[in-house]
Amino acid sequence: MSATSTPSSATDPRDRFLGLLDDCLTQNALVKLVLARHVGTEADLQRIIITPVTIKEQACLSFVYRYKTRDITKNHALVEAQALIGDLLPGAFRNAHLLTLSDEAQLEFSKKGKPSLARHAAQQSREAPPAGHDREKKRYLELTRPFLTDLGVTNRQHELIPAMSRKWKQINKFIEVFSHALATSPLSLDKPVRVADFGSGKGYLTFAIHDYLRNTLQAEGEVTGVELREDMVTLCNTAAARLEHPGLVFRCGDVRSVAPSELDVMIALHACDIATDYAIHTGIRSGAAIIMCSPCCHKQIRQQIQSPGLLQPMLQYGLHMGQQAEMVTDSLRALLLEACGYETKVFEFISLEHTNKNKMILAVKRAEPVDPARLLARIAELKAFYAITEQCLETLLRADGFLS
């Protein structure tokens, strides 16, 4: 895609951008186009990610419509796709980021609708994505990574050990979720990314995120694994030194005793009951742009809930009562994160080894602040409905002045 390929008469930034898109499609140079800053009428739509695909030997563009809780994919022929993109700018989206094999361009619209176009060469060479429609699922880590062998996920020939297949799926899913969160967060890879993983255990995910940052993204990762068991801390620190993972360290303690003053990413998987609340509070207090939690146990709320009479026939069963306590607790956590300026999702994570707890709360810091009043009103209504007098995360946030 050359600077001289767009007709000189196309002086409008939007027209020049669409001309660049047409050029890179003609030259089969498109890697990805992302439409962001949604201003349209469609509820919960966040962005559209557009990539080239080949369907029945015809070149098409795949549109992934990313909503708050789901993705929808639609495929369009090139002419139809280009017309649709033109219709979406700027009526539905105020930002478009075009990545090609050789360079990239970004189209921005101000609040008054004034367009501007920035363009520069790619910082590193890119390869065209596979165009096949039914291509192999993307892996965010390679089995050849040394830490996988050291931790017993692969053998010395870098082959997956069958008994570790579920763990391998978990690691990849975790990095996939982190990758998407990183792409939408305000974090920049130009400076170190500070990560704390509370309850790091044997370090599978801690090593994985450090390896992904440093070797896949070529970014500087300062990753700390926090674990109560001293033998696990010693094991992981020894492995980090042996495998030459600079910037990766493990410390003995928990979220209350090891609390970094500044963080970019806070991870806490399977923190029991209010330990999840302390972890989320640590992430918010430390200014983390990304918070990833997989809650476990919901005792605090379950002991308080007084269900309305209408629900008693349903909730006389212990299983249903436990499910209700889980739903209410994690909904309150998500709403509190929203009130603190995060875009929050609650979704099913891949089933984890030795447990059926597979829910994740993912929070990414918003670029623009939000008015928490409406969210705090919803929280109060939910607590009143179930006669809940205290929720740990809310108490911690109010004590620190995050909630007025």
CSV table of C-alpha atoms in Angstrom, one decimal:
chain,number,residue,atom,x,y,z
A,1,MET,CA,0.0,0.0,0.0
A,2,SER,CA,1.9,3.0,-1.2
A,3,ALA,CA,1.4,6.7,-0.3
A,4,THR,CA,0.9,7.5,-4.0
A,5,SER,CA,-1.8,4.9,-4.6
A,6,THR,CA,-4.7,7.1,-3.4
A,7,PRO,CA,-6.0,9.6,-5.9
A,8,SER,CA,-4.8,13.1,-5.1
A,9,SER,CA,-8.3,14.5,-5.5
A,10,ALA,CA,-9.4,12.5,-2.4
A,11,THR,CA,-8.5,15.3,0.1
A,12,ASP,CA,-11.1,14.4,2.7
A,13,PRO,CA,-9.5,12.2,5.4
A,14,ARG,CA,-12.4,9.7,5.3
A,15,ASP,CA,-12.2,9.4,1.5
A,16,ARG,CA,-8.4,8.9,1.7
A,17,PHE,CA,-8.9,6.2,4.3
A,18,LEU,CA,-11.5,4.3,2.3
A,19,GLY,CA,-9.1,4.6,-0.7
A,20,LEU,CA,-6.3,3.1,1.4
A,21,LEU,CA,-8.7,0.2,2.3
A,22,ASP,CA,-9.6,-0.3,-1.4
A,23,ASP,CA,-5.9,-0.4,-2.3
A,24,CYS,CA,-4.9,-3.0,0.3
A,25,LEU,CA,-7.8,-5.2,-0.6
A,26,THR,CA,-6.8,-5.1,-4.3
A,27,GLN,CA,-3.2,-6.0,-3.3
A,28,ASN,CA,-4.3,-8.7,-0.8
A,29,ALA,CA,-2.5,-6.8,1.9
A,30,LEU,CA,-5.2,-6.4,4.6
A,31,VAL,CA,-4.4,-7.8,8.0
A,32,LYS,CA,-7.2,-6.3,10.1
A,33,LEU,CA,-9.6,-3.4,10.3
A,34,VAL,CA,-11.1,-2.4,13.6
A,35,LEU,CA,-14.0,0.0,13.9
A,36,ALA,CA,-14.3,1.4,17.5
A,37,ARG,CA,-15.8,4.3,19.5
A,38,HIS,CA,-19.3,3.2,18.8
A,39,VAL,CA,-21.9,6.0,18.7
A,40,GLY,CA,-24.7,4.2,16.9
A,41,THR,CA,-28.1,3.1,18.2
A,42,GLU,CA,-27.3,-0.6,18.6
A,43,ALA,CA,-27.3,-1.5,22.3
A,44,ASP,CA,-24.1,-3.0,23.8
A,45,LEU,CA,-22.2,-3.0,20.5
A,46,GLN,CA,-18.5,-2.1,21.3
A,47,ARG,CA,-16.5,-2.6,18.1
A,48,ILE,CA,-16.3,-4.5,14.8
A,49,ILE,CA,-13.2,-6.5,13.9
A,50,ILE,CA,-12.9,-7.1,10.1
A,51,THR,CA,-10.5,-9.7,8.6
A,52,PRO,CA,-10.2,-11.3,5.2
A,53,VAL,CA,-11.6,-14.8,4.6
A,54,THR,CA,-12.1,-17.0,1.6
A,55,ILE,CA,-15.5,-18.7,1.3
A,56,LYS,CA,-16.3,-21.1,-1.6
A,57,GLU,CA,-13.2,-19.7,-3.4
A,58,GLN,CA,-14.6,-16.1,-3.1
A,59,ALA,CA,-12.7,-13.3,-1.3
A,60,CYS,CA,-14.8,-11.9,1.5
A,61,LEU,CA,-14.5,-9.9,4.7
A,62,SER,CA,-15.5,-11.4,8.0
A,63,PHE,CA,-17.2,-8.9,10.4
A,64,VAL,CA,-17.0,-9.9,14.1
A,65,TYR,CA,-19.5,-7.7,16.0
A,66,ARG,CA,-18.2,-7.5,19.5
A,67,TYR,CA,-20.9,-6.9,22.1
A,68,LYS,CA,-20.6,-6.6,25.8
A,69,THR,CA,-21.4,-10.3,26.4
A,70,ARG,CA,-21.2,-12.0,23.0
A,71,ASP,CA,-19.7,-11.9,19.5
A,72,ILE,CA,-21.6,-12.2,16.3
A,73,THR,CA,-19.9,-13.0,13.0
A,74,LYS,CA,-21.2,-12.0,9.6
A,75,ASN,CA,-19.4,-12.5,6.2
A,76,HIS,CA,-19.8,-10.2,3.3
A,77,ALA,CA,-18.4,-10.1,-0.3
A,78,LEU,CA,-15.8,-7.4,-0.9
A,79,VAL,CA,-18.0,-4.8,-2.7
A,80,GLU,CA,-20.8,-5.2,-0.2
A,81,ALA,CA,-18.4,-5.1,2.7
A,82,GLN,CA,-16.7,-1.9,1.5
A,83,ALA,CA,-20.1,-0.2,1.1
A,84,LEU,CA,-21.1,-1.3,4.6
A,85,ILE,CA,-17.8,0.1,6.1
A,86,GLY,CA,-18.4,3.4,4.3
A,87,ASP,CA,-21.9,3.6,5.8
A,88,LEU,CA,-20.6,2.9,9.3
A,89,LEU,CA,-18.1,5.8,9.3
A,90,PRO,CA,-18.8,8.1,11.0
A,91,GLY,CA,-22.5,7.4,11.7
A,92,ALA,CA,-21.9,4.4,13.9
A,93,PHE,CA,-18.2,4.5,14.7
A,94,ARG,CA,-15.8,7.4,15.2
A,95,ASN,CA,-12.5,5.5,15.0
A,96,ALA,CA,-11.2,3.1,12.3
A,97,HIS,CA,-7.8,1.4,12.6
A,98,LEU,CA,-6.4,-0.2,9.4
A,99,LEU,CA,-3.5,-2.7,9.6
A,100,THR,CA,-1.9,-3.9,6.4
A,101,LEU,CA,1.2,-6.0,5.6
A,102,SER,CA,3.4,-2.8,5.3
A,103,ASP,CA,1.8,0.0,7.3
A,104,GLU,CA,-1.3,1.2,9.2
A,105,ALA,CA,-3.7,4.1,9.2
A,106,GLN,CA,-6.1,5.5,11.8
A,107,LEU,CA,-9.1,7.5,11.0
A,108,GLU,CA,-10.6,9.6,13.9
A,109,PHE,CA,-13.7,11.8,14.1
A,110,SER,CA,-13.9,14.5,16.7
A,111,LYS,CA,-17.1,15.1,18.7
A,112,LYS,CA,-18.1,17.6,16.1
A,113,GLY,CA,-17.5,15.1,13.3
A,114,LYS,CA,-14.3,16.5,12.0
A,115,PRO,CA,-12.1,13.7,10.5
A,116,SER,CA,-8.4,13.3,10.8
A,117,LEU,CA,-6.1,10.7,9.3
A,118,ALA,CA,-2.8,9.4,10.7
A,119,ARG,CA,-0.6,6.9,8.8
A,120,HIS,CA,2.8,5.3,9.5
A,121,ALA,CA,4.8,2.3,8.5
A,122,ALA,CA,4.5,-0.9,10.5
A,123,GLN,CA,6.9,-1.3,13.4
A,124,GLN,CA,7.5,-4.9,12.5
A,125,SER,CA,6.8,-7.1,9.5
A,126,ARG,CA,3.4,-8.8,9.4
A,127,GLU,CA,2.1,-11.9,7.8
A,128,ALA,CA,-1.3,-12.1,6.2
A,129,PRO,CA,-3.8,-14.1,8.3
A,130,PRO,CA,-5.0,-17.5,7.0
A,131,ALA,CA,-7.9,-16.8,4.7
A,132,GLY,CA,-9.6,-20.2,5.1
A,133,HIS,CA,-13.1,-20.1,6.7
A,134,ASP,CA,-12.6,-23.3,8.7
A,135,ARG,CA,-9.1,-22.7,9.9
A,136,GLU,CA,-7.4,-24.3,13.0
A,137,LYS,CA,-8.2,-22.6,16.3
A,138,LYS,CA,-5.6,-19.9,17.1
A,139,ARG,CA,-3.1,-20.8,19.8
A,140,TYR,CA,-1.7,-17.9,21.8
A,141,LEU,CA,1.3,-20.0,23.1
A,142,GLU,CA,3.4,-22.6,21.4
A,143,LEU,CA,4.0,-26.1,22.8
A,144,THR,CA,7.7,-25.5,22.2
A,145,ARG,CA,7.9,-22.9,25.0
A,146,PRO,CA,10.5,-24.2,27.6
A,147,PHE,CA,8.4,-23.4,30.7
A,148,LEU,CA,5.8,-25.8,29.6
A,149,THR,CA,8.3,-28.7,29.6
A,150,ASP,CA,9.7,-27.6,33.0
A,151,LEU,CA,6.2,-27.5,34.6
A,152,GLY,CA,5.3,-30.9,33.2
A,153,VAL,CA,2.8,-29.8,30.5
A,154,THR,CA,4.9,-31.2,27.6
A,155,ASN,CA,7.7,-33.8,27.4
A,156,ARG,CA,11.2,-33.1,26.3
A,157,GLN,CA,10.1,-33.5,22.6
A,158,HIS,CA,7.7,-30.6,23.3
A,159,GLU,CA,4.7,-32.9,22.9
A,160,LEU,CA,1.6,-32.4,25.0
A,161,ILE,CA,1.4,-34.9,27.9
A,162,PRO,CA,-2.2,-36.3,27.6
A,163,ALA,CA,-3.0,-36.0,31.3
A,164,MET,CA,-2.2,-32.2,31.0
A,165,SER,CA,-4.5,-31.5,28.0
A,166,ARG,CA,-7.1,-29.8,30.2
A,167,LYS,CA,-4.4,-27.6,31.8
A,168,TRP,CA,-3.1,-26.7,28.3
A,169,LYS,CA,-6.6,-25.7,27.2
A,170,GLN,CA,-6.9,-23.6,30.4
A,171,ILE,CA,-3.6,-21.8,29.8
A,172,ASN,CA,-4.5,-20.9,26.2
A,173,LYS,CA,-8.0,-19.8,27.1
A,174,PHE,CA,-6.6,-17.6,29.9
A,175,ILE,CA,-4.1,-16.0,27.5
A,176,GLU,CA,-6.8,-15.5,24.9
A,177,VAL,CA,-9.0,-13.6,27.4
A,178,PHE,CA,-6.0,-11.6,28.5
A,179,SER,CA,-5.1,-10.8,24.9
A,180,HIS,CA,-8.5,-9.4,24.1
A,181,ALA,CA,-8.6,-7.4,27.4
A,182,LEU,CA,-5.2,-6.0,26.7
A,183,ALA,CA,-6.2,-4.9,23.2
A,184,THR,CA,-9.2,-2.9,24.6
A,185,SER,CA,-7.4,-1.5,27.6
A,186,PRO,CA,-5.6,1.9,27.9
A,187,LEU,CA,-2.3,0.0,28.6
A,188,SER,CA,0.7,0.8,26.3
A,189,LEU,CA,3.4,-1.8,25.6
A,190,ASP,CA,6.0,1.0,25.4
A,191,LYS,CA,6.6,0.7,29.1
A,192,PRO,CA,6.7,-2.3,31.5
A,193,VAL,CA,3.4,-4.1,32.2
A,194,ARG,CA,3.1,-4.8,35.9
A,195,VAL,CA,1.2,-7.9,36.7
A,196,ALA,CA,0.3,-9.6,40.1
A,197,ASP,CA,-1.1,-13.1,40.1
A,198,PHE,CA,-2.6,-13.9,43.6
A,199,GLY,CA,-2.8,-17.6,44.4
A,200,SER,CA,-0.3,-18.5,41.7
A,201,GLY,CA,0.1,-22.1,42.8
A,202,LYS,CA,2.5,-24.0,40.6
A,203,GLY,CA,2.8,-21.0,38.3
A,204,TYR,CA,1.2,-22.3,35.1
A,205,LEU,CA,-0.7,-19.1,34.3
A,206,THR,CA,2.0,-16.8,35.9
A,207,PHE,CA,4.7,-18.2,33.6
A,208,ALA,CA,2.3,-18.1,30.6
A,209,ILE,CA,1.4,-14.4,30.9
A,210,HIS,CA,5.1,-13.5,31.4
A,211,ASP,CA,6.1,-15.5,28.4
A,212,TYR,CA,3.3,-14.1,26.3
A,213,LEU,CA,4.2,-10.5,27.2
A,214,ARG,CA,8.0,-10.9,26.6
A,215,ASN,CA,8.2,-13.4,23.8
A,216,THR,CA,5.0,-13.0,21.8
A,217,LEU,CA,4.3,-9.3,22.3
A,218,GLN,CA,8.0,-8.3,22.7
A,219,ALA,CA,7.0,-6.2,25.7
A,220,GLU,CA,8.6,-5.8,29.1
A,221,GLY,CA,6.6,-7.8,31.7
A,222,GLU,CA,7.2,-7.4,35.4
A,223,VAL,CA,5.1,-10.3,36.8
A,224,THR,CA,4.8,-11.3,40.4
A,225,GLY,CA,3.2,-14.5,41.5
A,226,VAL,CA,1.9,-14.5,45.1
A,227,GLU,CA,1.4,-17.8,46.9
A,228,LEU,CA,0.9,-18.9,50.5
A,229,ARG,CA,2.8,-22.2,50.2
A,230,GLU,CA,6.5,-21.6,50.6
A,231,ASP,CA,7.4,-24.8,48.7
A,232,MET,CA,5.5,-23.6,45.6
A,233,VAL,CA,7.2,-20.2,45.9
A,234,THR,CA,10.7,-21.8,46.0
A,235,LEU,CA,9.8,-24.2,43.2
A,236,CYS,CA,8.6,-21.4,40.9
A,237,ASN,CA,11.5,-19.0,41.7
A,238,THR,CA,14.0,-21.7,41.0
A,239,ALA,CA,12.3,-22.5,37.6
A,240,ALA,CA,12.1,-18.8,36.7
A,241,ALA,CA,15.9,-18.4,37.3
A,242,ARG,CA,16.7,-21.7,35.5
A,243,LEU,CA,14.5,-20.8,32.4
A,244,GLU,CA,15.8,-17.2,32.2
A,245,HIS,CA,12.5,-15.4,32.8
A,246,PRO,CA,13.8,-11.9,33.8
A,247,GLY,CA,11.1,-9.8,35.4
A,248,LEU,CA,9.3,-12.9,36.9
A,249,VAL,CA,9.3,-13.4,40.6
A,250,PHE,CA,7.3,-15.3,43.2
A,251,ARG,CA,6.6,-14.1,46.7
A,252,CYS,CA,5.2,-15.8,49.8
A,253,GLY,CA,1.9,-14.3,51.1
A,254,ASP,CA,-1.6,-13.4,50.0
A,255,VAL,CA,-3.5,-10.5,48.7
A,256,ARG,CA,-3.6,-8.8,52.2
A,257,SER,CA,0.1,-9.2,53.0
A,258,VAL,CA,1.6,-8.6,49.5
A,259,ALA,CA,-0.2,-5.5,48.0
A,260,PRO,CA,1.7,-3.6,45.3
A,261,SER,CA,1.1,0.1,45.3
A,262,GLU,CA,0.8,0.2,41.5
A,263,LEU,CA,-0.4,-2.5,39.1
A,264,ASP,CA,-1.4,-2.7,35.5
A,265,VAL,CA,-3.0,-6.2,35.7
A,266,MET,CA,-4.4,-8.0,38.7
A,267,ILE,CA,-5.2,-11.7,38.5
A,268,ALA,CA,-6.9,-13.8,41.2
A,269,LEU,CA,-8.3,-17.2,40.3
A,270,HIS,CA,-10.2,-19.3,42.9
A,271,ALA,CA,-9.8,-16.8,45.8
A,272,CYS,CA,-12.2,-18.2,48.4
A,273,ASP,CA,-15.2,-16.1,49.4
A,274,ILE,CA,-14.2,-12.5,50.5
A,275,ALA,CA,-10.6,-13.1,49.4
A,276,THR,CA,-11.9,-12.3,45.9
A,277,ASP,CA,-13.3,-9.0,47.2
A,278,TYR,CA,-9.9,-8.2,48.7
A,279,ALA,CA,-8.2,-9.0,45.4
A,280,ILE,CA,-10.6,-6.8,43.4
A,281,HIS,CA,-10.1,-4.0,45.9
A,282,THR,CA,-6.3,-4.4,45.6
A,283,GLY,CA,-6.7,-4.1,41.8
A,284,ILE,CA,-8.8,-1.0,42.0
A,285,ARG,CA,-6.7,0.7,44.7
A,286,SER,CA,-3.5,-0.1,42.7
A,287,GLY,CA,-4.9,1.5,39.5
A,288,ALA,CA,-5.0,-1.8,37.5
A,289,ALA,CA,-6.3,-1.4,34.0
A,290,ILE,CA,-7.2,-5.1,33.8
A,291,ILE,CA,-8.7,-7.2,36.6
A,292,MET,CA,-9.3,-10.9,36.1
A,293,CYS,CA,-11.0,-12.9,38.8
A,294,SER,CA,-12.4,-16.4,39.0
A,295,PRO,CA,-14.5,-16.4,42.2
A,296,CYS,CA,-14.8,-19.4,44.6
A,297,CYS,CA,-17.3,-19.8,47.4
A,298,HIS,CA,-19.9,-17.1,48.3
A,299,LYS,CA,-20.3,-17.6,52.0
A,300,GLN,CA,-20.7,-14.0,53.1
A,301,ILE,CA,-23.8,-13.2,51.0
A,302,ARG,CA,-25.3,-16.7,51.4
A,303,GLN,CA,-25.4,-16.2,55.2
A,304,GLN,CA,-27.3,-12.9,54.9
A,305,ILE,CA,-29.8,-13.5,52.1
A,306,GLN,CA,-33.4,-13.4,53.1
A,307,SER,CA,-35.3,-14.5,50.0
A,308,PRO,CA,-38.7,-13.0,49.2
A,309,GLY,CA,-41.6,-15.4,50.0
A,310,LEU,CA,-42.4,-15.9,46.3
A,311,LEU,CA,-39.0,-17.5,45.8
A,312,GLN,CA,-39.1,-19.8,48.9
A,313,PRO,CA,-40.4,-22.9,47.0
A,314,MET,CA,-37.5,-22.6,44.6
A,315,LEU,CA,-34.9,-21.8,47.2
A,316,GLN,CA,-35.8,-24.5,49.7
A,317,TYR,CA,-33.2,-26.6,47.9
A,318,GLY,CA,-29.6,-26.1,49.0
A,319,LEU,CA,-28.2,-26.2,45.5
A,320,HIS,CA,-30.5,-23.4,44.3
A,321,MET,CA,-29.7,-21.3,47.3
A,322,GLY,CA,-26.0,-21.7,46.6
A,323,GLN,CA,-26.5,-20.7,43.0
A,324,GLN,CA,-28.5,-17.7,44.0
A,325,ALA,CA,-25.8,-16.6,46.4
A,326,GLU,CA,-23.2,-16.9,43.7
A,327,MET,CA,-25.2,-15.0,41.2
A,328,VAL,CA,-26.0,-12.1,43.6
A,329,THR,CA,-22.5,-11.9,45.0
A,330,ASP,CA,-20.8,-11.7,41.5
A,331,SER,CA,-23.4,-9.3,40.2
A,332,LEU,CA,-22.7,-6.9,43.1
A,333,ARG,CA,-19.0,-7.2,42.4
A,334,ALA,CA,-19.5,-6.5,38.7
A,335,LEU,CA,-21.7,-3.5,39.4
A,336,LEU,CA,-19.2,-2.1,41.9
A,337,LEU,CA,-16.4,-2.5,39.3
A,338,GLU,CA,-18.6,-0.6,36.8
A,339,ALA,CA,-19.1,2.1,39.4
A,340,CYS,CA,-15.3,2.4,39.8
A,341,GLY,CA,-14.9,3.1,36.1
A,342,TYR,CA,-14.4,-0.4,34.6
A,343,GLU,CA,-16.2,-2.1,31.7
A,344,THR,CA,-17.1,-5.5,33.2
A,345,LYS,CA,-18.0,-8.9,31.9
A,346,VAL,CA,-19.1,-12.0,33.7
A,347,PHE,CA,-18.8,-15.2,31.7
A,348,GLU,CA,-18.0,-18.9,31.7
A,349,PHE,CA,-14.3,-19.6,31.7
A,350,ILE,CA,-13.0,-23.0,30.6
A,351,SER,CA,-13.5,-25.8,33.2
A,352,LEU,CA,-10.5,-25.8,35.5
A,353,GLU,CA,-8.6,-28.8,36.7
A,354,HIS,CA,-10.1,-30.4,39.9
A,355,THR,CA,-13.0,-28.0,40.1
A,356,ASN,CA,-16.2,-27.0,38.4
A,357,LYS,CA,-15.8,-23.3,39.2
A,358,ASN,CA,-15.5,-21.8,35.8
A,359,LYS,CA,-16.9,-18.3,36.1
A,360,MET,CA,-14.7,-15.3,35.3
A,361,ILE,CA,-15.2,-11.6,36.2
A,362,LEU,CA,-13.2,-9.5,33.7
A,363,ALA,CA,-12.9,-5.8,34.2
A,364,VAL,CA,-11.1,-3.3,31.9
A,365,LYS,CA,-10.6,0.3,32.8
A,366,ARG,CA,-12.7,2.7,30.7
A,367,ALA,CA,-11.0,5.6,28.9
A,368,GLU,CA,-13.8,7.9,30.1
A,369,PRO,CA,-15.1,8.2,33.7
A,370,VAL,CA,-18.6,7.2,34.5
A,371,ASP,CA,-21.2,8.7,36.8
A,372,PRO,CA,-21.6,6.0,39.5
A,373,ALA,CA,-24.9,7.3,40.9
A,374,ARG,CA,-27.2,5.1,38.8
A,375,LEU,CA,-25.0,2.0,39.5
A,376,LEU,CA,-24.9,2.6,43.2
A,377,ALA,CA,-28.7,3.0,43.2
A,378,ARG,CA,-29.0,-0.4,41.5
A,379,ILE,CA,-26.6,-1.9,44.1
A,380,ALA,CA,-28.7,-0.5,46.9
A,381,GLU,CA,-31.9,-1.9,45.4
A,382,LEU,CA,-30.4,-5.4,45.0
A,383,LYS,CA,-29.2,-5.4,48.5
A,384,ALA,CA,-32.6,-4.3,49.8
A,385,PHE,CA,-34.4,-6.9,47.8
A,386,TYR,CA,-32.4,-9.7,49.4
A,387,ALA,CA,-32.0,-8.0,52.8
A,388,ILE,CA,-28.2,-7.9,52.5
A,389,THR,CA,-26.6,-5.6,55.1
A,390,GLU,CA,-22.9,-5.9,54.0
A,391,GLN,CA,-20.8,-6.8,51.0
A,392,CYS,CA,-17.1,-6.9,51.6
A,393,LEU,CA,-15.9,-5.2,48.4
A,394,GLU,CA,-18.3,-2.3,48.9
A,395,THR,CA,-17.2,-1.9,52.5
A,396,LEU,CA,-13.5,-1.8,51.4
A,397,LEU,CA,-14.2,0.7,48.6
A,398,ARG,CA,-16.2,3.0,50.8
A,399,ALA,CA,-13.5,2.9,53.5
A,400,ASP,CA,-11.0,4.1,50.9
A,401,GLY,CA,-13.3,6.8,49.5
A,402,PHE,CA,-13.8,5.2,46.1
A,403,LEU,CA,-17.6,5.3,46.5
A,404,SER,CA,-19.4,8.4,47.8
